[in-house]
Amino acid sequence: MADPASNKNGTARLADLKAKAGYVPVIRRNGFVYAFLSLLVLYAIFLLPAKGSPETLDLGRIILFCLLLLVWAILIFTDELKPEKMKTVIVFTIFIIAAWLYYRYSTARWGEMGFLFFNLEMIQKAWPTLVEGFWTTLLLAVCAAIMSTIIGLLLAIFRSFENRVLNFFIIAYVDFFRAMPIIVLMMLIYYALPFMGIRLSAIVSGILALGLNSSAYVSEIFRAGFLSVKKGQIEAANALGLNPIQTMRYVILPQAFRVVIPPLVGNYVASAKDTALASSISIIELLKAGLSQKSLLANPSPLIFVTALYLIMFVPLTRFSGYLEKRMKASQRQVRL
Amino acid sequence: MNDAETMIEVVDLHKHFKDLHVLRGISTTVKQSEVVAVMGPSGSGKSTFLRCLNRLEEPSSGHIYIEGVDILAPYIDINRVRTEIGMVFQSFNLFPHLTAIENIKLAPMSVRKLSDKEAVDRGMALLEKVDLAEKADTYPEQLSGGQQQRVAIARALAMQPQIMFFDEPTSALDPEMIGEVLDVMRNMAKEGMTMMVVSHEMGFIKEAADRILFLVDGEVVEDGTPDHIFNRTTHERTLEFLSKII
Ligand SMILES: Nc1ncnc2c1ncn2[C@@H]1O[C@H](COP(=O)(O)OP(=O)(O)O)[C@@H](O)[C@H]1O
Ligand SMILES: [Mg+2]
């Protein structure tokens, strides 16, 4: 063997380090362990009831099976001397086995899947309601976003005055609406306020609840944005004779906006997802539309379609906000250098 | 010099930060076109003194008259006063989201209500003056420290102030960039600008300053010509300080 100190080979150096740390890979690489575990897994499979037998999968067997797989997987994955390719193959194998078992032994009616879940005819029937639900969802999301931006920005501006009394109320507001579950807020506004003589339509109640909740987060985001503007910037503006409003408009806001946009977009996306809660106060938004059509047609296809629609809308949006965040972090790094 | 107009008059100025008594009764007068250097050990209150004069800090007591106007009077619009006083900071404080020319034209346009063209003309003339005309459309982060500070000076001058304050304008600069900034300041002094400069650049002070205010622990311990302070002072604290910076 070559002298480990002069060996530039990565794997050898890794092994060297592990030896120093008291790492013993022998057992893990022992083929008998794998063979034994594999047998156990196979045994667990054969323990399962035969297809068509009245017996269904019982929880005990499922847990035992999963535990065995887990131990097996952990052993393989913590063995850093195994190539990545092999690990990947093993993972897929496990997935395929699990999927096959589920397919074979579950009570699902596989033959009717197409009819049940991807029934175009049903979706067509549900279409007008779904479209209406989509527009309602959009309306809720956009109105809540606008409302929360205005309130949040104003709160953050008031907060920056550092007035004690004002701050107390703003902090109380933010705490209240961050702590209050949106669905509770919706129900309060829609079902309880009428007893105080305030009667709001469902849609207004929904927008209000979403907007109030989101405004608490937005105000914190803007506050962080304002705090990120250095004190020297404000002093320079003041020294030039800019009044507080001009300073806010030309110096603080443009700088704060850069910092604020990624978390703000993230917040809008989160708030848009929360529109589904509006179904709880009889607003027929996308989810409720899907649900009602599911009941009406006695077929889950509309619901599946709605799910797909949520994904189509929100995967790009979450991606986009992630991208913005990454870009901002990169640009910050650049500025600091 | 006695017949020149008084630009700044400070009477018994005090400043407390909570329990900390930072300025302990400063009184002085600055005349038109006078260049006053403010020197003293770190923490002696030089920055606080300048910042009180345009009320970036609120003085605790005393009187400040800028061109005869009592700027501590309750009815005073401090933003009007500040347009008469240009200020240059140690850390430049350029607006990072604006280009050099945008930095310069912001205040003339928003405060003085100049048109875009007037502001750009004025800004370009000033950039010419600080020898940075070709950097007009550059963002601060792409400028060297010395260039940033010169833009900052141009930005302050764009308001056509009567008085300029400099708070250690070259302390954050690499040595090779100090000269270019001091050159600009020297020219301003020659053109008759009234200036108060916190600085320890001996060469510049000897050449350009008419007077030196020497501050220790928030008090003016000496007030004299550079020649007097550098060559003939007998004051113990001054000598001690000078021996450290030379
Ligand atoms: N905003 C502030 N709050 C509390 N203390 C301050 C503040 N600004 C300055 N000081 C204190 O006042 C003293 C004088 O500071 P400064 O005027 O910056 O001195 P110099 O510019 O001469 O170095 C220092 O002790 C400093 O810690
Ligand atoms: Mg200072």
Coordinates of C-alpha atoms in Angstrom, one line a residue, chain A residues 73-219:
Chain A
A73 CA -31.9 1.3 2.9
I74 CA -30.1 3.0 5.7
L75 CA -27.4 0.4 5.7
I76 CA -26.9 0.9 2.0
F77 CA -27.0 4.7 2.0
T78 CA -24.6 5.2 4.9
D79 CA -22.0 3.1 3.2
E80 CA -20.1 5.8 1.5
L81 CA -17.9 3.3 -0.2
K82 CA -20.8 2.2 -2.4
P83 CA -21.2 4.0 -5.7
E84 CA -24.0 6.5 -6.2
K85 CA -25.3 4.6 -9.2
M86 CA -26.0 1.5 -7.1
K87 CA -27.8 3.5 -4.5
T88 CA -30.1 5.0 -7.2
V89 CA -30.9 1.7 -8.6
I90 CA -31.7 0.3 -5.2
V91 CA -34.1 3.2 -4.5
F92 CA -36.0 2.7 -7.7
T93 CA -36.2 -1.0 -7.1
I94 CA -37.7 -0.4 -3.7
F95 CA -40.2 2.1 -5.1
I96 CA -41.2 -0.3 -7.8
I97 CA -41.6 -3.2 -5.4
A98 CA -43.7 -1.0 -3.1
A99 CA -45.9 0.2 -6.0
W100 CA -46.3 -3.3 -7.3
L101 CA -47.4 -4.5 -3.8
Y102 CA -49.8 -1.7 -3.5
Y103 CA -51.2 -2.4 -6.9
R104 CA -51.6 -6.1 -6.2
Y105 CA -53.0 -6.0 -2.7
S106 CA -55.0 -2.8 -2.3
T107 CA -58.7 -2.7 -2.6
A108 CA -58.5 0.0 -5.3
R109 CA -60.5 -0.7 -8.4
W110 CA -57.7 -0.4 -10.9
G111 CA -59.8 -1.2 -13.9
E112 CA -62.1 1.8 -13.3
M113 CA -59.3 4.3 -12.7
G114 CA -59.8 6.1 -16.0
F115 CA -63.5 6.4 -15.5
L116 CA -63.1 7.5 -11.8
F117 CA -60.3 9.9 -11.9
F118 CA -59.6 11.1 -15.4
N119 CA -63.1 11.2 -16.8
L120 CA -63.1 13.9 -19.5
E121 CA -66.8 13.8 -19.8
M122 CA -67.3 14.5 -16.2
I123 CA -64.8 17.3 -16.3
Q124 CA -66.6 18.7 -19.3
K125 CA -69.9 18.7 -17.4
A126 CA -68.2 20.4 -14.4
W127 CA -66.3 22.9 -16.6
P128 CA -68.5 26.0 -16.3
T129 CA -68.6 25.7 -12.5
L130 CA -64.8 25.1 -12.3
V131 CA -64.1 28.1 -14.5
E132 CA -66.2 30.2 -12.3
G133 CA -64.4 28.8 -9.2
F134 CA -61.1 29.6 -10.8
W135 CA -62.1 33.3 -11.3
T136 CA -63.3 33.5 -7.8
T137 CA -60.0 32.1 -6.5
L138 CA -58.1 34.6 -8.6
L139 CA -60.3 37.4 -7.4
L140 CA -59.7 36.4 -3.8
A141 CA -55.9 36.1 -4.3
V142 CA -55.5 39.4 -6.1
C143 CA -57.7 41.5 -3.9
A144 CA -56.1 40.0 -0.7
A145 CA -52.6 40.8 -2.2
I146 CA -53.5 44.4 -3.0
M147 CA -55.2 44.9 0.4
S148 CA -52.3 43.3 2.3
T149 CA -49.7 45.4 0.4
I150 CA -51.4 48.7 1.2
I151 CA -52.0 47.9 4.8
G152 CA -48.6 46.2 5.3
L153 CA -46.7 49.1 3.7
L154 CA -48.6 51.7 5.8
L155 CA -48.0 49.8 9.0
A156 CA -44.3 49.4 8.2
I157 CA -44.0 53.2 7.5
F158 CA -45.8 54.0 10.7
R159 CA -43.6 51.6 12.5
S160 CA -40.5 53.3 11.2
F161 CA -41.6 56.5 13.1
E162 CA -40.6 54.6 16.2
N163 CA -43.4 56.1 18.2
R164 CA -44.0 54.0 21.3
V165 CA -47.8 54.1 21.4
L166 CA -48.1 53.6 17.6
N167 CA -45.7 50.7 17.8
F168 CA -47.7 49.0 20.6
F169 CA -50.8 49.0 18.4
I170 CA -49.0 47.9 15.3
I171 CA -47.2 45.0 17.1
A172 CA -50.5 44.0 18.7
Y173 CA -52.1 44.0 15.2
V174 CA -49.3 41.9 13.7
D175 CA -49.3 39.4 16.5
F176 CA -53.1 39.1 16.4
F177 CA -53.4 38.4 12.8
R178 CA -50.3 36.1 12.6
A179 CA -51.6 34.1 15.5
M180 CA -55.2 33.9 14.2
P181 CA -55.9 30.9 11.9
I182 CA -57.3 32.2 8.7
I183 CA -60.2 29.9 8.7
V184 CA -61.2 31.1 12.2
L185 CA -60.9 34.7 11.0
M186 CA -63.1 34.0 8.1
M187 CA -65.8 32.4 10.2
L188 CA -65.6 35.2 12.7
I189 CA -66.1 37.8 10.0
Y190 CA -68.7 36.0 8.1
Y191 CA -70.7 34.3 10.9
A192 CA -70.1 36.5 14.0
L193 CA -69.9 40.0 12.8
P194 CA -73.5 40.1 11.6
F195 CA -74.5 39.9 15.3
M196 CA -72.6 43.2 15.7
G197 CA -74.5 44.7 12.9
I198 CA -71.8 44.2 10.3
R199 CA -73.1 42.1 7.4
L200 CA -70.5 41.4 4.8
S201 CA -70.9 39.2 1.8
A202 CA -69.0 35.9 1.8
I203 CA -66.6 37.1 -0.8
V204 CA -65.8 40.3 1.0
S205 CA -65.4 38.4 4.3
G206 CA -63.0 36.0 2.5
I207 CA -60.9 38.8 1.0
L208 CA -60.9 40.6 4.4
A209 CA -59.7 37.6 6.3
L210 CA -57.0 36.7 3.8
G211 CA -55.9 40.3 3.4
L212 CA -55.7 41.0 7.1
N213 CA -53.7 37.8 7.7
S214 CA -51.4 38.5 4.9
S215 CA -51.0 42.2 5.8
A216 CA -49.4 41.2 9.1
Y217 CA -46.7 39.3 7.3
V218 CA -46.3 42.0 4.6
S219 CA -45.8 44.7 7.2

